[in-house]
Amino acid sequence: MKSFDYHTPQTMREAVVLLGALGDRACLLAGGTDLLVEMKENIKQPTDIVDLKHLPGLARLSFDPKTGLDIGAMVTVSQVAASDPVQRHYPALAYAAAKLGSPQVRNLATVAGNICRAAPSADTPPPLIAAGAKVCIFGPQGGREVRLEDFFTGPGQTVLASDEILQSISVPCPEPHSGAAYIKHGRRKAMELAAVGVAASLTLDGEKCSRVRIVLGAVAPTPMRAGRAEKLLEHKAIDQAVIEAAAKLAMEESKPISDVRASAEYRRDMVGVLTNRALTRALAMAREA
């Protein structure tokens, strides 16, 4: 690992001014579970590290029945997985957080870091996008909000400028009669990156689906919504035949590649299988809610 300068700003304003002065060779440190590995392997060689741990308010994890869930940039994955409000109101996110990495990784890694890493296989973005999450970004001009589904621009790439910080993630409270599920598939049951991940959320109005989101992970350069599949389900009474048709459309919409974890053909087939399962689980939850 090459030497670097270490900075501990005390305010958000100080942090973004510092980032602007340091330029592209500076890296932010939150949990460090990806950054430190990449530095040791010389994948990244930053000249400066800017630690976020001393910034006020970033460790906040709160839920309000009216405004929803607020996740600060320093909230760890394990805190989200263990949170009672998250487990009650956002079961898909709780499941995704509990399946991310190992206990040691979850105790250090942050949800914001998992998002900013922008890996197509990341576990937390699909259920967060399915829940309608937004991110609050702080920069030299102040704060701005971006829908999480618009945050990613490519593998490892986001809309963040070099002098901006993802400050928090906000997730609206689910509507009544809603359900959500996230399913990931890989070659192992633990410590596995998703070869395919599918998140689904839906809301029922009587027997008809009034709102639905289907988000696919690891089968495109960024997490993607299966828009055609969603349109098929909207304002319709949901049964197994409709779910199977939607799953087929999601499979056709996916854009997988072949790599060491799975072939494109296998990933595409698994999109259909997992979309079917995720929608079925979400529907069952919505009927019980």
Coordinates of C-alpha atoms in Angstrom, one line a residue:
M1 CA 0.0 0.0 0.0
K2 CA 1.4 3.4 -1.0
S3 CA 1.5 6.3 1.5
F4 CA -1.3 8.8 1.6
D5 CA -2.5 11.9 3.6
Y6 CA -5.3 11.3 6.0
H7 CA -8.0 14.0 6.6
T8 CA -10.7 14.2 9.3
P9 CA -13.1 17.1 8.4
Q10 CA -15.5 18.1 11.1
T11 CA -18.4 19.5 9.0
M12 CA -20.0 18.6 5.6
R13 CA -19.0 22.0 4.2
E14 CA -15.3 21.5 5.3
A15 CA -15.4 18.0 3.7
V16 CA -16.7 19.1 0.3
V17 CA -14.3 22.1 0.2
L18 CA -11.5 19.6 0.9
L19 CA -12.6 17.3 -1.8
G20 CA -12.7 20.1 -4.3
A21 CA -9.2 21.1 -3.4
L22 CA -7.7 17.6 -3.5
G23 CA -9.2 16.5 -6.8
D24 CA -9.8 13.1 -8.3
R25 CA -7.0 11.3 -6.5
A26 CA -8.8 11.7 -3.1
C27 CA -11.1 8.9 -1.8
L28 CA -13.8 9.0 0.9
L29 CA -13.6 6.5 3.8
A30 CA -16.8 5.2 5.4
G31 CA -16.6 1.5 6.3
G32 CA -13.6 0.9 4.1
T33 CA -14.4 -2.7 3.3
D34 CA -13.9 -2.2 -0.4
L35 CA -11.5 0.7 -0.4
L36 CA -8.8 -0.8 1.9
V37 CA -8.8 -4.0 -0.1
E38 CA -8.4 -2.2 -3.4
M39 CA -5.6 -0.1 -1.9
K40 CA -3.7 -3.1 -0.6
E41 CA -4.0 -4.7 -4.1
N42 CA -2.9 -1.4 -5.8
I43 CA -6.2 -1.2 -7.7
K44 CA -6.7 2.2 -6.2
Q45 CA -3.8 4.5 -5.1
P46 CA -5.3 7.6 -3.6
T47 CA -3.0 10.4 -2.5
D48 CA -5.5 11.5 0.1
I49 CA -8.1 9.8 2.3
V50 CA -11.1 11.9 3.7
D51 CA -12.7 10.1 6.6
L52 CA -16.4 10.7 7.1
K53 CA -16.6 9.3 10.7
H54 CA -16.4 12.7 12.4
L55 CA -19.1 14.4 10.4
P56 CA -22.3 15.1 12.5
G57 CA -25.6 13.3 11.7
L58 CA -24.3 10.7 9.3
A59 CA -24.8 7.8 11.8
R60 CA -28.6 8.5 12.0
L61 CA -31.0 5.7 11.4
S62 CA -34.6 6.7 12.0
F63 CA -38.2 5.8 11.0
D64 CA -41.3 8.0 11.0
P65 CA -44.7 6.6 9.9
K66 CA -45.3 9.8 7.9
T67 CA -42.0 10.5 6.3
G68 CA -40.5 7.0 6.2
L69 CA -36.9 5.7 6.7
D70 CA -33.8 7.9 6.9
I71 CA -30.4 6.2 6.6
G72 CA -27.3 8.3 7.2
A73 CA -24.1 7.7 5.2
M74 CA -22.3 6.1 8.2
V75 CA -25.1 3.6 9.1
T76 CA -23.7 0.1 8.8
V77 CA -25.3 -2.7 6.9
S78 CA -25.7 -4.7 10.1
Q79 CA -27.6 -1.8 11.8
V80 CA -30.1 -1.8 9.0
A81 CA -30.4 -5.6 9.0
A82 CA -31.1 -5.6 12.8
S83 CA -33.4 -2.6 12.8
D84 CA -37.0 -3.4 14.0
P85 CA -38.6 -0.7 11.8
V86 CA -36.7 -1.9 8.8
Q87 CA -37.7 -5.5 9.4
R88 CA -41.4 -4.6 9.9
H89 CA -41.8 -2.1 7.1
Y90 CA -39.0 -2.9 4.6
P91 CA -38.5 -6.6 4.8
A92 CA -36.8 -6.8 1.4
L93 CA -34.1 -4.3 2.5
A94 CA -33.7 -6.1 5.8
Y95 CA -33.2 -9.4 3.9
A96 CA -30.7 -7.9 1.4
A97 CA -28.7 -6.3 4.2
A98 CA -28.6 -9.6 6.2
K99 CA -27.3 -11.5 3.1
L100 CA -24.5 -9.0 2.3
G101 CA -21.0 -10.4 2.8
S102 CA -20.0 -11.8 6.2
P103 CA -20.9 -10.5 9.8
Q104 CA -17.4 -8.8 9.9
V105 CA -18.1 -7.0 6.6
R106 CA -21.7 -6.1 7.6
N107 CA -20.4 -4.6 10.9
L108 CA -18.1 -2.2 9.0
A109 CA -19.7 -1.7 5.6
T110 CA -22.2 1.1 5.2
V111 CA -25.4 1.1 3.0
A112 CA -24.3 4.3 1.5
G113 CA -20.9 2.7 0.6
N114 CA -22.6 -0.2 -1.0
I115 CA -24.6 2.2 -3.1
C116 CA -21.7 4.4 -4.1
R117 CA -19.6 1.4 -5.0
A118 CA -22.1 1.1 -7.9
A119 CA -21.4 -2.6 -8.5
P120 CA -24.1 -4.2 -10.7
S121 CA -24.3 -7.1 -8.2
A122 CA -24.7 -4.9 -5.1
D123 CA -27.5 -6.2 -2.8
T124 CA -29.0 -3.1 -1.3
P125 CA -29.9 -1.0 -4.4
P126 CA -32.6 -3.3 -5.9
P127 CA -34.8 -3.4 -2.8
L128 CA -34.2 0.3 -2.1
I129 CA -35.2 1.3 -5.7
A130 CA -38.2 -1.0 -5.4
A131 CA -39.2 1.0 -2.3
G132 CA -38.9 4.3 -4.1
A133 CA -35.7 5.5 -2.3
K134 CA -33.9 8.8 -2.9
V135 CA -30.4 9.9 -2.0
C136 CA -29.5 13.3 -0.5
I137 CA -26.2 14.6 -2.0
F138 CA -24.3 17.4 -0.5
G139 CA -21.8 19.5 -2.5
P140 CA -20.4 23.0 -2.8
Q141 CA -23.8 24.4 -3.8
G142 CA -25.7 22.7 -1.0
G143 CA -27.9 19.7 -1.0
R144 CA -29.8 18.0 -3.9
E145 CA -32.0 14.9 -4.1
V146 CA -31.8 12.2 -6.7
R147 CA -33.9 9.2 -7.2
L148 CA -31.8 6.1 -6.5
E149 CA -32.7 4.5 -9.8
D150 CA -31.2 7.6 -11.5
F151 CA -28.0 7.6 -9.3
F152 CA -26.1 4.9 -11.3
T153 CA -24.6 5.7 -14.7
G154 CA -22.6 2.5 -15.2
P155 CA -20.5 -0.1 -13.4
G156 CA -18.7 1.7 -10.7
Q157 CA -20.0 5.0 -11.9
T158 CA -22.6 7.4 -10.4
V159 CA -23.9 11.0 -10.7
L160 CA -21.7 12.1 -7.8
A161 CA -19.2 14.8 -8.7
S162 CA -15.7 14.5 -7.2
D163 CA -16.6 17.2 -4.6
E164 CA -19.9 15.7 -3.5
I165 CA -20.9 13.3 -0.8
L166 CA -23.9 11.0 -0.5
Q167 CA -25.3 12.3 2.8
S168 CA -28.3 10.1 3.4
I169 CA -30.9 7.7 1.9
S170 CA -34.6 8.4 2.3
V171 CA -37.2 5.7 1.8
P172 CA -41.0 6.6 1.8
C173 CA -43.2 4.6 4.1
P174 CA -45.0 1.7 2.4
E175 CA -48.6 2.3 1.5
P176 CA -51.3 0.0 3.2
H177 CA -51.7 -3.4 1.7
S178 CA -48.1 -3.5 0.3
G179 CA -45.6 -6.2 0.1
A180 CA -41.9 -6.5 -1.0
A181 CA -39.3 -9.2 -1.5
Y182 CA -35.7 -9.5 -2.6
I183 CA -34.1 -12.7 -3.8
K184 CA -30.5 -13.2 -4.8
H185 CA -28.9 -16.2 -6.5
G186 CA -25.3 -17.3 -6.6
R187 CA -23.2 -20.4 -6.4
R188 CA -22.9 -20.3 -2.6
K189 CA -25.3 -19.7 0.2
A190 CA -22.9 -17.2 2.1
M191 CA -20.2 -14.7 1.2
E192 CA -21.5 -14.6 -2.3
L193 CA -21.9 -11.8 -4.8
A194 CA -25.3 -12.1 -6.6
A195 CA -25.2 -13.7 -10.0
V196 CA -28.8 -12.4 -10.3
G197 CA -30.9 -10.4 -7.8
V198 CA -34.5 -9.4 -8.1
A199 CA -36.5 -7.1 -5.9
A200 CA -40.3 -6.7 -6.2
S201 CA -42.7 -4.5 -4.4
L202 CA -46.4 -4.1 -5.0
T203 CA -49.5 -2.5 -3.5
L204 CA -53.1 -3.9 -3.7
D205 CA -56.3 -2.0 -4.1
G206 CA -58.8 -4.7 -3.5
E207 CA -57.6 -7.6 -5.7
K208 CA -56.0 -5.3 -8.3
C209 CA -52.4 -4.1 -8.3
S210 CA -52.3 -0.3 -8.0
R211 CA -48.5 0.0 -7.9
V212 CA -45.6 -2.3 -8.7
R213 CA -41.8 -2.1 -9.1
I214 CA -39.6 -4.9 -10.3
V215 CA -35.8 -4.2 -10.0
L216 CA -33.2 -6.5 -11.5
G217 CA -29.6 -6.6 -10.2
A218 CA -26.5 -8.1 -11.8
V219 CA -28.1 -8.5 -15.2
A220 CA -27.3 -5.0 -16.6
P221 CA -24.6 -2.3 -16.2
T222 CA -26.8 -0.8 -13.5
P223 CA -29.8 -1.9 -11.4
M224 CA -32.7 -1.7 -13.8
R225 CA -36.5 -1.6 -13.5
A226 CA -38.4 -4.1 -15.7
G227 CA -40.8 -1.5 -17.1
R228 CA -42.7 -3.8 -19.5
A229 CA -43.3 -6.3 -16.7
E230 CA -44.5 -3.6 -14.4
K231 CA -47.0 -2.3 -17.0
L232 CA -48.4 -5.7 -17.5
L233 CA -49.2 -6.0 -13.7
E234 CA -50.5 -2.5 -13.1
H235 CA -54.3 -2.1 -12.5
K236 CA -54.8 -5.9 -13.0
A237 CA -56.0 -8.6 -10.7
I238 CA -52.9 -10.7 -9.9
D239 CA -52.9 -14.4 -10.3
Q240 CA -50.2 -16.9 -11.0
A241 CA -50.7 -16.7 -14.8
V242 CA -50.2 -12.9 -14.8
I243 CA -47.1 -13.3 -12.6
E244 CA -45.6 -15.9 -14.9
A245 CA -46.2 -13.6 -17.9
A246 CA -44.6 -10.7 -16.1
A247 CA -41.6 -12.8 -15.2
K248 CA -41.2 -13.8 -18.8
L249 CA -41.2 -10.1 -19.8
A250 CA -38.6 -9.3 -17.1
M251 CA -36.4 -12.0 -18.5
E252 CA -36.7 -10.5 -22.0
E253 CA -35.9 -7.0 -20.7
S254 CA -32.7 -8.1 -18.8
K255 CA -29.3 -7.4 -20.4
P256 CA -26.9 -9.9 -18.8
I257 CA -23.3 -10.7 -19.6
S258 CA -21.3 -13.8 -19.2
D259 CA -18.6 -13.8 -16.5
V260 CA -16.9 -16.1 -14.0
R261 CA -20.1 -16.3 -11.9
A262 CA -22.6 -17.2 -14.6
S263 CA -23.4 -17.2 -18.3
A264 CA -25.7 -14.6 -19.9
E265 CA -28.1 -17.4 -20.8
Y266 CA -28.3 -18.7 -17.3
R267 CA -28.7 -15.3 -15.8
R268 CA -31.6 -14.5 -18.2
D269 CA -33.3 -17.8 -17.2
M270 CA -32.9 -17.0 -13.5
V271 CA -34.4 -13.6 -13.9
G272 CA -37.6 -15.3 -14.9
V273 CA -37.4 -17.7 -12.0
L274 CA -36.6 -15.1 -9.4
T275 CA -39.1 -12.5 -10.6
N276 CA -41.8 -15.2 -10.3
R277 CA -40.8 -16.0 -6.8
A278 CA -40.3 -12.4 -5.7
L279 CA -43.7 -11.3 -7.0
T280 CA -45.4 -14.3 -5.4
R281 CA -43.9 -13.4 -2.0
A282 CA -44.6 -9.7 -2.3
L283 CA -48.2 -10.5 -3.3
A284 CA -48.7 -12.8 -0.3
M285 CA -47.3 -10.1 2.0
A286 CA -49.6 -7.5 0.5
R287 CA -52.7 -9.7 1.0
E288 CA -51.7 -10.2 4.7
A289 CA -50.9 -6.5 5.4

